[in-house]
XYZ file of C-alpha atoms in Angstrom:
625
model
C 32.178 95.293 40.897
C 31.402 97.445 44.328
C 34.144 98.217 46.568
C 32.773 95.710 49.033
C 33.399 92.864 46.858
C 37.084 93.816 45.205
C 39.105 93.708 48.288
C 37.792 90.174 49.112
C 38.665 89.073 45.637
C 41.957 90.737 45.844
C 43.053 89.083 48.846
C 42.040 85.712 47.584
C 44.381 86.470 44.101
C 46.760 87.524 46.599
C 46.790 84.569 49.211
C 46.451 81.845 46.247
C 49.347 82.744 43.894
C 47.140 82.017 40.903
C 48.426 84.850 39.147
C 45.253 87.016 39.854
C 42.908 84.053 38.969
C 40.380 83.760 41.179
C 40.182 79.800 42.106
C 36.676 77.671 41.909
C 36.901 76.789 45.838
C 37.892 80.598 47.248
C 34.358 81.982 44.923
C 32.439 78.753 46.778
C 34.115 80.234 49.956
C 33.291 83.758 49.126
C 29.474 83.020 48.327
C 28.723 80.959 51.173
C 29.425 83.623 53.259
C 26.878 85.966 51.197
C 24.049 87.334 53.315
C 22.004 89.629 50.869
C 20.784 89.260 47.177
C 23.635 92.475 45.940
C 26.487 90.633 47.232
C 25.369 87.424 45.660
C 24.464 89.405 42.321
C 28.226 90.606 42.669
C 29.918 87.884 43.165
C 27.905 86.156 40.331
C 28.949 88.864 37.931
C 32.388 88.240 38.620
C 32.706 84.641 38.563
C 30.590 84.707 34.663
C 33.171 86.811 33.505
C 36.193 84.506 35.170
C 34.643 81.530 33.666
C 33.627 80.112 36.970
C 30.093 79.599 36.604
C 30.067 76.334 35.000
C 31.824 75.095 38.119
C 29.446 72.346 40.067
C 30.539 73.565 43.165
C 30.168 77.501 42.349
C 27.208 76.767 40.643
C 25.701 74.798 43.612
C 26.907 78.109 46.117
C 25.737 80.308 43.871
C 22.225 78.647 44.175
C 22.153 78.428 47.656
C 23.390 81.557 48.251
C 20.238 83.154 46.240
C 17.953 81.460 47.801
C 19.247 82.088 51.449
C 18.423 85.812 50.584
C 15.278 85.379 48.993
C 15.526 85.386 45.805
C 14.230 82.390 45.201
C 13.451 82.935 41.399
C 17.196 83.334 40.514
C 18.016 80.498 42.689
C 15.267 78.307 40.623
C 16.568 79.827 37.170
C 20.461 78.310 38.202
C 18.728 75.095 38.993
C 17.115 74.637 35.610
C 20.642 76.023 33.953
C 22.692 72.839 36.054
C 23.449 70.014 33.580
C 22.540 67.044 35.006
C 21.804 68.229 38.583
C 22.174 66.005 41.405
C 19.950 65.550 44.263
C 22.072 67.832 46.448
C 20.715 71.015 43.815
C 17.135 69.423 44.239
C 17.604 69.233 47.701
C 18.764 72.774 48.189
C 15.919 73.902 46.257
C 13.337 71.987 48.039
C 14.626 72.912 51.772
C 14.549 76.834 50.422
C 11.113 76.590 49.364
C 9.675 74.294 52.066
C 11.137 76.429 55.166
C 9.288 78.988 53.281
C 5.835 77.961 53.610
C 5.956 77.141 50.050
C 4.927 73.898 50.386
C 3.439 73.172 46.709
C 6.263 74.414 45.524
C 8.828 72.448 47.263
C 6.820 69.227 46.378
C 6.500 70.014 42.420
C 10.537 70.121 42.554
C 10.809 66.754 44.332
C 8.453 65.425 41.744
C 11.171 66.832 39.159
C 13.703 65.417 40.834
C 12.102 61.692 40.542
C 11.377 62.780 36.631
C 14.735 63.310 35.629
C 15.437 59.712 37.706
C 17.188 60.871 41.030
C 16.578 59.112 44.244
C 16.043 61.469 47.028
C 18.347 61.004 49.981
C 17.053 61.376 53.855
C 17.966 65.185 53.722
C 15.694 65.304 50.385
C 12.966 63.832 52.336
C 13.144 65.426 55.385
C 13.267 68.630 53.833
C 9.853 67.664 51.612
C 8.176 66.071 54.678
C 7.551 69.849 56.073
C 5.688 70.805 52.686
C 3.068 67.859 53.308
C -0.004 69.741 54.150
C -2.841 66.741 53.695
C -2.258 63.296 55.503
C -2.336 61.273 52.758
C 0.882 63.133 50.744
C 2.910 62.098 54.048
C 1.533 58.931 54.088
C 2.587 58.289 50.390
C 6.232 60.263 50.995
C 6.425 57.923 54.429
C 5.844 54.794 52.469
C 8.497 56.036 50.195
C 11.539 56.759 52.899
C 10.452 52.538 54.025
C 10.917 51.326 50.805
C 13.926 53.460 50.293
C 15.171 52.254 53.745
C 15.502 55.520 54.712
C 12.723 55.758 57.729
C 14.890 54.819 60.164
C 17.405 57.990 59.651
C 16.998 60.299 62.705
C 16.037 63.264 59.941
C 13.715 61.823 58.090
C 12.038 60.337 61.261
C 11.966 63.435 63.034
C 10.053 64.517 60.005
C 7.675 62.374 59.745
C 6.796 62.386 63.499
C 6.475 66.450 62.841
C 3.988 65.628 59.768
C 1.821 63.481 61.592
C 1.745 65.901 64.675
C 0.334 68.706 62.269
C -2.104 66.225 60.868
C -3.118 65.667 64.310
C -2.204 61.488 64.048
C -0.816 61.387 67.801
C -0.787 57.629 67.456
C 0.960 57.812 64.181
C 3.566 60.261 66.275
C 3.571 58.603 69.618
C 4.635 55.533 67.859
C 7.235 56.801 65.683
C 8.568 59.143 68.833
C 8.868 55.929 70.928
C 10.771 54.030 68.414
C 13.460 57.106 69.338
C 13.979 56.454 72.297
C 16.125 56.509 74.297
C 17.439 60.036 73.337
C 14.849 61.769 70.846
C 15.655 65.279 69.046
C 14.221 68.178 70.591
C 12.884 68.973 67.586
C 10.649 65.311 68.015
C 10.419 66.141 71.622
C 8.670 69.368 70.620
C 6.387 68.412 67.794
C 5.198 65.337 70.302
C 4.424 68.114 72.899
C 2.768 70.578 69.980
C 0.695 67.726 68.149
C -0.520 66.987 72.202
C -1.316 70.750 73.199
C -3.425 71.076 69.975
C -5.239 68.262 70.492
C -6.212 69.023 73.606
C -4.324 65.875 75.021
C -2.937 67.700 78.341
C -2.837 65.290 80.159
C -0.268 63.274 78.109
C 1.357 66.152 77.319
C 2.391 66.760 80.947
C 3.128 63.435 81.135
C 5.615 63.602 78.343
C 6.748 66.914 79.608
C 7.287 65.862 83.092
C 9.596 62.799 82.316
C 12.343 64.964 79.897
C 15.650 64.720 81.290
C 16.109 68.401 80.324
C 13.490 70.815 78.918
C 14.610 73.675 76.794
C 12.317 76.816 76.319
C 10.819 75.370 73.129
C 9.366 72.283 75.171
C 8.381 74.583 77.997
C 6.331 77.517 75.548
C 4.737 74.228 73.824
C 3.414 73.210 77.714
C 2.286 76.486 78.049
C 1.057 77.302 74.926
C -1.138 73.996 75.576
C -2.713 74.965 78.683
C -3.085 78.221 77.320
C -5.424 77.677 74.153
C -7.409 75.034 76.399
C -8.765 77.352 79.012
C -6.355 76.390 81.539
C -4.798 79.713 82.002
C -3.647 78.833 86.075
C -1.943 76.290 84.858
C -0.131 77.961 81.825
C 1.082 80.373 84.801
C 2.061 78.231 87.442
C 4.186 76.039 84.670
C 5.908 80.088 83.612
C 6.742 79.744 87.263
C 8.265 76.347 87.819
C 9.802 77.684 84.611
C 12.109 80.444 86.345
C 12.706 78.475 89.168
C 14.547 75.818 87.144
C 16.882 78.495 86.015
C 15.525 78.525 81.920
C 15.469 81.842 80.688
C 12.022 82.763 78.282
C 11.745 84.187 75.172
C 9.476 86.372 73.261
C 7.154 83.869 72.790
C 6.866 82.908 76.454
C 6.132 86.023 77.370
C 3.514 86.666 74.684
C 1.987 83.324 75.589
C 2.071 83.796 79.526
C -0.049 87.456 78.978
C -2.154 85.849 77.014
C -3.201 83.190 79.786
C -3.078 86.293 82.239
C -5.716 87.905 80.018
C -7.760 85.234 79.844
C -7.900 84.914 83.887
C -8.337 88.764 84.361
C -5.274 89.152 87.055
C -3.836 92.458 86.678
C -1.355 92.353 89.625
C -0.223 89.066 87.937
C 0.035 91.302 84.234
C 2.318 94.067 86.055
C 4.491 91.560 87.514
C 5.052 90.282 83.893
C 5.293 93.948 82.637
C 7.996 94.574 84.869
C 9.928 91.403 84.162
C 9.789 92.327 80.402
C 11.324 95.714 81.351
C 13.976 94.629 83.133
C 14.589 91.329 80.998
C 17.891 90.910 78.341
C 16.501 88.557 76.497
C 12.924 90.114 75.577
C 12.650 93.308 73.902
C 9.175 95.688 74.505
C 9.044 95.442 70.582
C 5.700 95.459 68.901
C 4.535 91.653 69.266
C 5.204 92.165 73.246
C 3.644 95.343 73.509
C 0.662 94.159 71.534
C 0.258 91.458 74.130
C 0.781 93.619 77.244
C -1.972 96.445 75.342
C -4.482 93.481 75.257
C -3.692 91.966 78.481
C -4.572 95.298 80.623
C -7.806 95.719 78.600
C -8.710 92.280 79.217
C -7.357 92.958 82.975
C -9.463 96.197 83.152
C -6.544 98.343 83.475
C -7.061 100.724 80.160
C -4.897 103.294 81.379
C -1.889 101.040 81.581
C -2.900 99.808 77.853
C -3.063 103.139 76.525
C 0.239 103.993 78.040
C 1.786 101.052 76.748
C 0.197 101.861 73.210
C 2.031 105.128 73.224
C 5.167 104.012 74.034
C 5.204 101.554 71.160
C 7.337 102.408 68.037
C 6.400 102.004 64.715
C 2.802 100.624 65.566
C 1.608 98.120 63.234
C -2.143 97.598 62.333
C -1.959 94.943 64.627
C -1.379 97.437 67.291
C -4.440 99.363 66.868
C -6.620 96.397 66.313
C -5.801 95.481 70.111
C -6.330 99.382 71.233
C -9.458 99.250 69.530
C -10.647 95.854 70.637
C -9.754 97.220 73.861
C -11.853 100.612 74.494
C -14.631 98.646 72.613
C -14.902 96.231 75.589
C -15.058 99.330 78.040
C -17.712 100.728 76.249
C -15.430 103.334 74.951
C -16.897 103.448 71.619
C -16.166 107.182 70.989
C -12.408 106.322 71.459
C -12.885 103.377 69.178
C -14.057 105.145 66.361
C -11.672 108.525 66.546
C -8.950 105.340 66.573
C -9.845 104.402 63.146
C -9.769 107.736 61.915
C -6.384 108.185 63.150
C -5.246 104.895 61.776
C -6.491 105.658 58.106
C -4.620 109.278 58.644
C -1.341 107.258 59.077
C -1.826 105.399 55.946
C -2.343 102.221 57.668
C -4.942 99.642 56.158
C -7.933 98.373 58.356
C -8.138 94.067 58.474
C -11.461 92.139 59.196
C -10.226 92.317 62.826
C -10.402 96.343 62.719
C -13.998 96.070 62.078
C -14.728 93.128 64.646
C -13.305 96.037 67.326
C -15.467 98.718 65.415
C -18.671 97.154 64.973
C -18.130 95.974 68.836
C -17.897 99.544 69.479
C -20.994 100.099 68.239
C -23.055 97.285 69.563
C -21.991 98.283 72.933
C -23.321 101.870 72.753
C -26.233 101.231 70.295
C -24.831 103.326 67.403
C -27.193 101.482 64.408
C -26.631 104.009 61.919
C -22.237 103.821 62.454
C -22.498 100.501 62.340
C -24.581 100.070 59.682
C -21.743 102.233 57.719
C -18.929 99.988 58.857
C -20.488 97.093 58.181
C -20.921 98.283 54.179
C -17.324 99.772 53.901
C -15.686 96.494 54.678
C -16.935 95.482 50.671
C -17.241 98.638 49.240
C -14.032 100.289 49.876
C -11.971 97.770 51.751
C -12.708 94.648 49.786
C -12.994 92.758 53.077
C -15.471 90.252 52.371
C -17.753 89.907 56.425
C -17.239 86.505 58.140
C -19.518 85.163 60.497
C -17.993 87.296 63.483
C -18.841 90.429 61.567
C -22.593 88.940 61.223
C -22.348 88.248 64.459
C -21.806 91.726 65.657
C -24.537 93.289 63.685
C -26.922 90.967 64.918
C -25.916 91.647 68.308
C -25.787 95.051 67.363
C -29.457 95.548 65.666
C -30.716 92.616 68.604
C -29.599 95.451 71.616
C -31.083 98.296 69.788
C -34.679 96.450 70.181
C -34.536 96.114 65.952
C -34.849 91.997 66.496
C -37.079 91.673 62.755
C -34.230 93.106 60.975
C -31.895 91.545 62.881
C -33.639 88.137 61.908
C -33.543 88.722 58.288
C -30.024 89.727 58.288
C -29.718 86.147 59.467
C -32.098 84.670 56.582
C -30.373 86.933 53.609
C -26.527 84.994 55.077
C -24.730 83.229 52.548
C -22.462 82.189 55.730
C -24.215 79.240 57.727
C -25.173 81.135 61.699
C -23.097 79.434 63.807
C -24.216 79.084 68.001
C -23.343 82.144 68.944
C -25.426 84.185 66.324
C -28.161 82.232 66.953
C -27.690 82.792 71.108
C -27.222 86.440 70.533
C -30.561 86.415 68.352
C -32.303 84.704 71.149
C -31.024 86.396 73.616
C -32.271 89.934 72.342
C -35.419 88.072 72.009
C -35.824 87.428 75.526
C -34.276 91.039 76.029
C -37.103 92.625 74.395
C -39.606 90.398 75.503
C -40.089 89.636 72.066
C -41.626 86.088 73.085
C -43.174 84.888 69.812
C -40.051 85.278 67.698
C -37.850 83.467 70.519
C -40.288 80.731 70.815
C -39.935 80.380 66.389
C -36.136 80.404 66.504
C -35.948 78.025 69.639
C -38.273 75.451 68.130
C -36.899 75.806 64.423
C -32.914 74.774 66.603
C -34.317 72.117 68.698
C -36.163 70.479 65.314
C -32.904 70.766 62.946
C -30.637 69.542 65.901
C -28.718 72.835 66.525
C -29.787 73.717 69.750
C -26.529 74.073 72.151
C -27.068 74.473 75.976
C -26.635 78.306 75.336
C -29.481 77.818 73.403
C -31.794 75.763 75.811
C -30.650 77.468 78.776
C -32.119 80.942 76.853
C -34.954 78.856 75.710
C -35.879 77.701 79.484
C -35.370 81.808 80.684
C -37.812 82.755 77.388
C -40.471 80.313 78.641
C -39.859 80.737 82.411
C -40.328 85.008 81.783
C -44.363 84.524 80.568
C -44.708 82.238 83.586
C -44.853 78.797 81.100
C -43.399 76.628 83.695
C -44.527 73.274 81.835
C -42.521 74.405 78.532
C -40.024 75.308 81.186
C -39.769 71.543 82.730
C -40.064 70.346 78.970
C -36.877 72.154 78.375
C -34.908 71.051 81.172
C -36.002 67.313 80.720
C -34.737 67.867 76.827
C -31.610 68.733 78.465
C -31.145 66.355 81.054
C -31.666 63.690 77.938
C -28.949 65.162 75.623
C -26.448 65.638 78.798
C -26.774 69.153 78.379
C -25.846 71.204 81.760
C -25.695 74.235 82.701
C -22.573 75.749 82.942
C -22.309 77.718 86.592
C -21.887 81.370 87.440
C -18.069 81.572 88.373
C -16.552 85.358 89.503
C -12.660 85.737 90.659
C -10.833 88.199 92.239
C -7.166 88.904 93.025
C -6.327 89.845 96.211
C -2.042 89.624 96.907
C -1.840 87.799 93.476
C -3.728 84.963 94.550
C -6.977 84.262 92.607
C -10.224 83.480 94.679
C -13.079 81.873 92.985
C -16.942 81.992 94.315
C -19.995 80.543 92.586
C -23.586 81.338 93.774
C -23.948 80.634 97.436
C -20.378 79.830 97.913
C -19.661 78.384 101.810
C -16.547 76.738 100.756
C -14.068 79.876 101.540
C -12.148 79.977 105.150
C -13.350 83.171 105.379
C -16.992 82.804 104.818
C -18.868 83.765 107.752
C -16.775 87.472 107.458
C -18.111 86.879 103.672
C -21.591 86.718 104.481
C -21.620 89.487 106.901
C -20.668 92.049 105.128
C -23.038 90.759 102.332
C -25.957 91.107 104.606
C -24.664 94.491 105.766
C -24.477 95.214 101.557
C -27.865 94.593 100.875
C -29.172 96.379 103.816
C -27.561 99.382 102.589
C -28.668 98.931 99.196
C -32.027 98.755 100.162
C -32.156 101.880 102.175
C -31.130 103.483 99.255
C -33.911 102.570 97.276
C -33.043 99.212 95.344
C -35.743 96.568 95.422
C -34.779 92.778 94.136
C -35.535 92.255 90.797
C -36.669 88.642 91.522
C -38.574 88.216 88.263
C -34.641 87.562 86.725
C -34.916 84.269 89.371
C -36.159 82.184 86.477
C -37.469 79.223 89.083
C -40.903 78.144 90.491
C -40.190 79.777 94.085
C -42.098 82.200 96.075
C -40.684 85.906 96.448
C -38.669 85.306 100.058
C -36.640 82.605 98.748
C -36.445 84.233 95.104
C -35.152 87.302 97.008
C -32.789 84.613 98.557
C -31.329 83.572 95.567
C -30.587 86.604 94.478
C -28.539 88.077 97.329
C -25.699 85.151 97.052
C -25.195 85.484 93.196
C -21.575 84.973 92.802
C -20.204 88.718 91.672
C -21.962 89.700 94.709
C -20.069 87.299 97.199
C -16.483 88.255 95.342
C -18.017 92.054 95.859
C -17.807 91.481 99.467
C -14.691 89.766 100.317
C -13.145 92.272 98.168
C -14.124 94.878 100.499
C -13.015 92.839 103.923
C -9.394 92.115 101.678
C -8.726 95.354 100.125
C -7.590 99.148 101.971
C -11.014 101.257 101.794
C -9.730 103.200 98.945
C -8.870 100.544 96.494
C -9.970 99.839 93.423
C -12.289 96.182 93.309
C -12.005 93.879 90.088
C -14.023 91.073 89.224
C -13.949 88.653 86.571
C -16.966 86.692 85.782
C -17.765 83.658 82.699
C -21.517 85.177 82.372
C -23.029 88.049 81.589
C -24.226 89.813 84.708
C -27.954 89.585 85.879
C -29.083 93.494 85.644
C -30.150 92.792 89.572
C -26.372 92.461 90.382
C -25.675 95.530 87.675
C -27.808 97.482 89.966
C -26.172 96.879 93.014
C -23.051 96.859 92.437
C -23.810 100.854 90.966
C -25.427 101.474 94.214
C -22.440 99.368 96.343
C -19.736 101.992 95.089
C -22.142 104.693 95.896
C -22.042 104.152 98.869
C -18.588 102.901 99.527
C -16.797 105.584 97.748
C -15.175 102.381 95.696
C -14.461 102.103 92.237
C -15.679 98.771 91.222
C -14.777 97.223 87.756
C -16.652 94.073 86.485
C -15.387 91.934 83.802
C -18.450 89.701 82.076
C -18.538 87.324 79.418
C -19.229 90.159 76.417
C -17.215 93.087 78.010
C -16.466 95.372 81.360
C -18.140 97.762 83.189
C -16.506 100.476 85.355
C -19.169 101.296 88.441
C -18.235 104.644 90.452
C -19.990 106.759 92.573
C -23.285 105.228 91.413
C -23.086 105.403 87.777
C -21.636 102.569 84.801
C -19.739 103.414 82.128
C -21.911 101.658 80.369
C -24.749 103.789 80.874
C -27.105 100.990 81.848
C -26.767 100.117 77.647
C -25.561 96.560 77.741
C-alpha cells in the first residue's frame, strides 16, 4: 500500500472502532472518491486482502471506480466476476462504455443483460439510447421503453428525443420534445436545437430558440453553430452579440464557432475584436483549439502576419496547428513557406494527416510546382499510409489543369477508383477553357450533361467554353438547358469592412447611399488605368454585345465597385480588403495591380480558391492563378 492510501485507511480504523477492520461502507466511501486507475488498483489490493471484495456494494464501487478512470477492461473483468449481477452493474457498465463513444460495446452488454433475464430500468435505457448509431436500433430500443412503460420517464425521453435528433427524424423529435412541455431538459432543449441546425431547419430553430424562457450557452453555441455551418455567418455574429448583451458568458466553443463564421465572411476588424476579447476573457483560455481558430481566421481574413504571430505564441502545437499554418500560406500563394513548414513539422516528430497534404498539394497548385506535387501526392501511400480522397484528386487535377498538362490531368481522372465529384469535374473544365483547350471541354461537358451530372458550375463553364470560339447558338442551347433544369447563375458578390460594418456590391450595384461618390471615383479609376497602359479585356464579357457596351460591363464588375468605395472610406494609407464568392476575372486582376500602382495602396483580394496581395503594381501571385 502507498503512503497516499494508508492514512485514509487509518483514519477510517480509527473513526469506526472496528478494531482496525476496515468496514464494507467506509472502502465504498473511499473508492467513490477515486479519481485515477493507481488509487483504485490500491484500494482494490487492500480490500482482497481484508476480505471485502465479495461485498455487492464494494464490488459495485470498485467497478465504477475503474471505469471512471479508464480502465474499462478491469471494470468489465469485475462485472463478469459479480454473481448474479443486477441491472445497476449492467447499467454502470453500459453508461461507461456508451459516454465513451463505444457504442457497440455498450449495446452487446445490454444484450447480456436481457440474456441472463434482467429488465433494464429507465437509467439502463437512457444510458443505451446514446450508443444507437442506425435508426432502426432506436426504433427497436424505443418500442422497448413503451412496452416496458418506461417512455414516459424524463431520462429515457430525453434520450430518445437525442437519438432521433442524430438520426436527423425532427418529426420523430419535435413530437416527443412537445410531449415535454411545459418545462423540457436543457439537454432536450439542446438536441431539438442541434437535430434543427444540422438539418438546415433555421428557421425553426430560431423559432424554438427565440421562445426559451432562459437560454444557457449550450442552446446559444447550438444557434450559432447552426447559422454557422449554413453559410449564414452575419447571422452566427449578430446572435454572439445579442449573446453578451443578455449577460451569458461564452465558452471555448463559442468562441471557436464565432471565428469560424468571421472566417467565412472575411472581416478582420471583426476577428481582432474577438482576439482581444479572448485575451482579456476568464473563462476562455488562448489554448491550442482557440489559437487554431484565431491562426485560420486571419488567413482566411488576409491578415497572415497576425496568424503567424499567433502560431508562435502557441504552446505545445499539435499537428492540427500546422495543418491551419499551412492551409494558410497555401492560400497566399506562399508555397515556399508551405513546404519549409512540413519539413519543420517532420523535424519535430510530428505525423502529417490527409489534411497536411490538402495544404501541401494546395501549395503547389497555386505556384505550379508539378514535379513537388507529384512527390507529395505519392508519399501519402508510400510512406505515410494515407490512402488520397477525392480532395487530394482534386488538387492534382487542379494542379496538372493550371500547369496547361489538361491530358494527364484527364486520365488521372479515368485511372480514379474514387467516383469525381462536381468540383473535380469544374476544375477539369475550367483548365479546359483556361487553356483554350476547346475540344476536350466540349467531350467532358457533353459526356456530364448526357449522364445527368452537369451542376450549374458546370453549365455556366460550359456556356463561357462555347461563348470563347464565338458559338453563340451552343451558347443559347446552354442557357435554355439551364433555364429548364432551374439552374441559375449564382451572382458576383464582393464585401468590404469599413468601421466593422460589412458592405456588399454585386456588378453594377446603384443600391448604396453613397453611390454617385461610388461611381466617380470608379470613372476617375479607369481613366487612370488606362493612361497607364491597360486596355479592357472584353473578350472575358462572355455575351453577344458590341465592344462599347462590353467595355461597359466590365468597368462595374463588383470587386471593382468595393475597390472604390474603399478608397472614398478608408485614410489614403490604408490597407483595402475585399472578399469575393468567385474567382476574379483576370480583367479586374489587372486593374486592381495597376489601381495600387498608382495609389500607393496595398490592396488584398480574397476569391473563391485563395488571396492575392496587389502592391505597388505587382501580385503575390505572380499573375500564376
Amino acid at each position: 500500500m502507498s503512503a497516499a492510501v494508508l492514512p485514509s485507511v487509518a483514519t477510517a480504523r480509527n473513526s469506526n472502532g472496528h478494531n482496525g477492520t476496515l468496514t464494507a461502507d467506509h472502502a465504498a466511501s473511499l473508492l467513490s472518491a477515486c479519481l485515477t486507475a493507481r488509487r483504485t488498483s490500491e484500494l482494490h489490493a487492500y480490500v482482497v486482502r481484508v476480505g471485502l471484495d465479495s461485498d455487492r456494494a464494494v464490488a459495485f464501487r470498485l467497478q465504477r471506480a475503474y471505469a471512471a478512470s479508464g480502465r474499462l477492461d478491469h471494470s468489465l473483468t469485475l462485472l463478469h466476476r459479480t454473481q448474479d449481477p443486477t441491472a445497476i452493474f449492467y447499467t454502470s457498465a453500459i453508461r461507461a462504455h456508451s459516454s465513451r463513444g463505444l457504442g457497440l460495446a455498450a449495446l452487446a452488454l445490454l444484450s447480456d443483460m436481457l440474456s441472463d433475464g434482467l429488465l433494464p430500468t429507465a437509467h439502463t435505457l437512457s444510458a443505451s439510447l446514446p450508443a444507437c448509431r442506425g435508426l432502426a436500433l432506436g426504433r427497436a430500443l424505443h418500442g422497448y421503453a413503451f412496452k416496458l412503460s418506461l417512455s414516459d420517464d424524463s431520462y429515457v425521453a430525453t434520450a430518445l428525443l437525442g437519438m432521433y435528433a442524430r438520426a436527423g427524424e425532427a418529426a420523430a423529435a419535435r413530437a416527443l420534445f412537445d410531449e415535454m412541455q411545459p418545462d423540457p431538459h436543457v439537454v432536450s432543449v439542446t438536441a431539438m436545437l442541434t437535430c434543427y441546425a444540422n438539418m438546415g431547419a433555421l428557421d425553426d430553430a430560431r423559432r424554438l430558440f427565440d421562445g426559451l424562457p432562459k437560454k444557457d450557452f449550450i442552446c446559444w453555441n447550438a444557434m450559432i453553430d447552426g447559422y454557422t455551418q449554413h453559410g449564414k455567418p452575419n447571422e452566427a455574429l449578430q446572435l454572439f452579440r445579442w449573446m453578451l448583451r443578455s449577460g451569458v458568458e461564452p465558452d471555448e466553443v463559442t468562441v471557436v464557432l464565432v471565428l469560424s463564421a468571421v472566417a467565412q465572411l472575411g472581416t478582420v476588424e471583426s476577428g481582432k475584436w474577438l482576439h482581444s476579447y479572448v485575451k482579456n476573457s476568464q473563462r476562455v483560455r488562448l489554448n491550442v483549439r482557440v489559437g487554431t481558430a484565431l491562426v485560420d481566421m486571419y488567413c482566411k481574413c488576409g491578415s497572415l502576419e497576425d496568424a503567424v504571430a499567433v502560431f508562435h505564441g502557441i504552446g505545445n502545437k499539435d499537428i492540427v496547428v500546422w495543418n491551419a499554418m499551412i492551409n494558410g500560406y497555401a492560400m497566399h500563394g506562399d508555397s515556399t513557406r508551405a513546404l519549409e513548414m512540413f519539413a519543420q513539422l517532420r523535424e519535430q516528430g510530428l505525423w502529417p494527416t490527409d489534411i497536411t497534404f490538402i495544404g501541401l498539394l494546395h501549395a503547389c497548385s497555386h505556384s505550379g510546382l508539378v514535379e513537388e506535387g507529384h512527390k507529395f501526392f505519392r508519399s501519402m501511400e508510400q510512406e505515410y499510409d494515407i490512402d488520397p480522397k477525392i480532395e487530394h484528386y482534386g488538387c492534382m487535377v487542379d494542379l496538372l489543369g493550371r500547369a496547361g498538362l489538361i491530358e494527364e490531368a484527364f486520365q488521372l481522372v479515368q485511372s480514379m477508383t474514387i467516383i469525381p465529384d462536381a468540383v473535380l469535374w469544374v476544375s477539369l473544365l475550367a483548365a479546359c477553357r483556361l487553356h483554350k483547350n476547346m475540344a476536350l471541354g466540349q467531350q467532358i461537358a457533353d459526356y456530364l450533361v448526357a449522364k445527368g451530372l452537369a451542376n450549374s458550375g458546370m453549365y455556366i463553364l460550359l456556356s463561357n467554353i462555347y461563348a470563347a470560339v464565338g458559338n453563340w447558338e451552343e451558347v443559347a442551347r446552354v442557357r435554355s438547358m439551364m433555364k429548364a433544369n432551374g439552374i441559375q447563375k449564382e451572382p458576383g458578390c464582393s464585401a468590404i469592412e469599413i468601421d466593422r460594418k460589412v458592405y456588399e456590391f454585386v456588378a453594377g450595384d446603384m443600391s448604396h447611399p453613397r453611390t454617385d461618390e461610388i461611381y466617380a471615383m470608379l470613372d476617375k479609376m479607369n481613366g487612370l488605368v488606362k493612361e497607364h497602359g491597360h486596355v479592357p479585356q472584353t473578350e472575358l464579357v462572355l455575351h453577344d454585345l458590341d465592344e462599347t457596351m462590353k467595355e461597359k460591363a466590365l468597368a462595374v464588375h463588383s470587386e471593382k465597385l468595393a475597390v472604390a468605395f474603399g478608397l472614398i472610406s478608408t485614410k489614403p494609407a490604408a490597407t483595402i480588403k475585399i472578399v469575393k464568392n468567385l474567382r476574379a476575372c483576370s480583367d479586374c486582376h489587372a486593374v486592381l495591380k495597376l489601381v495600387s500602382k498608382i495609389t500607393g495602396r496595398k490592396i488584398v483580394f480574397r476569391d473563391r480558391n485563395r488571396f492575392h496581395h496587389f502592391v505597388d503594381g505587382s501580385c503575390t501571385c505572380g499573375d500564376y492563378w
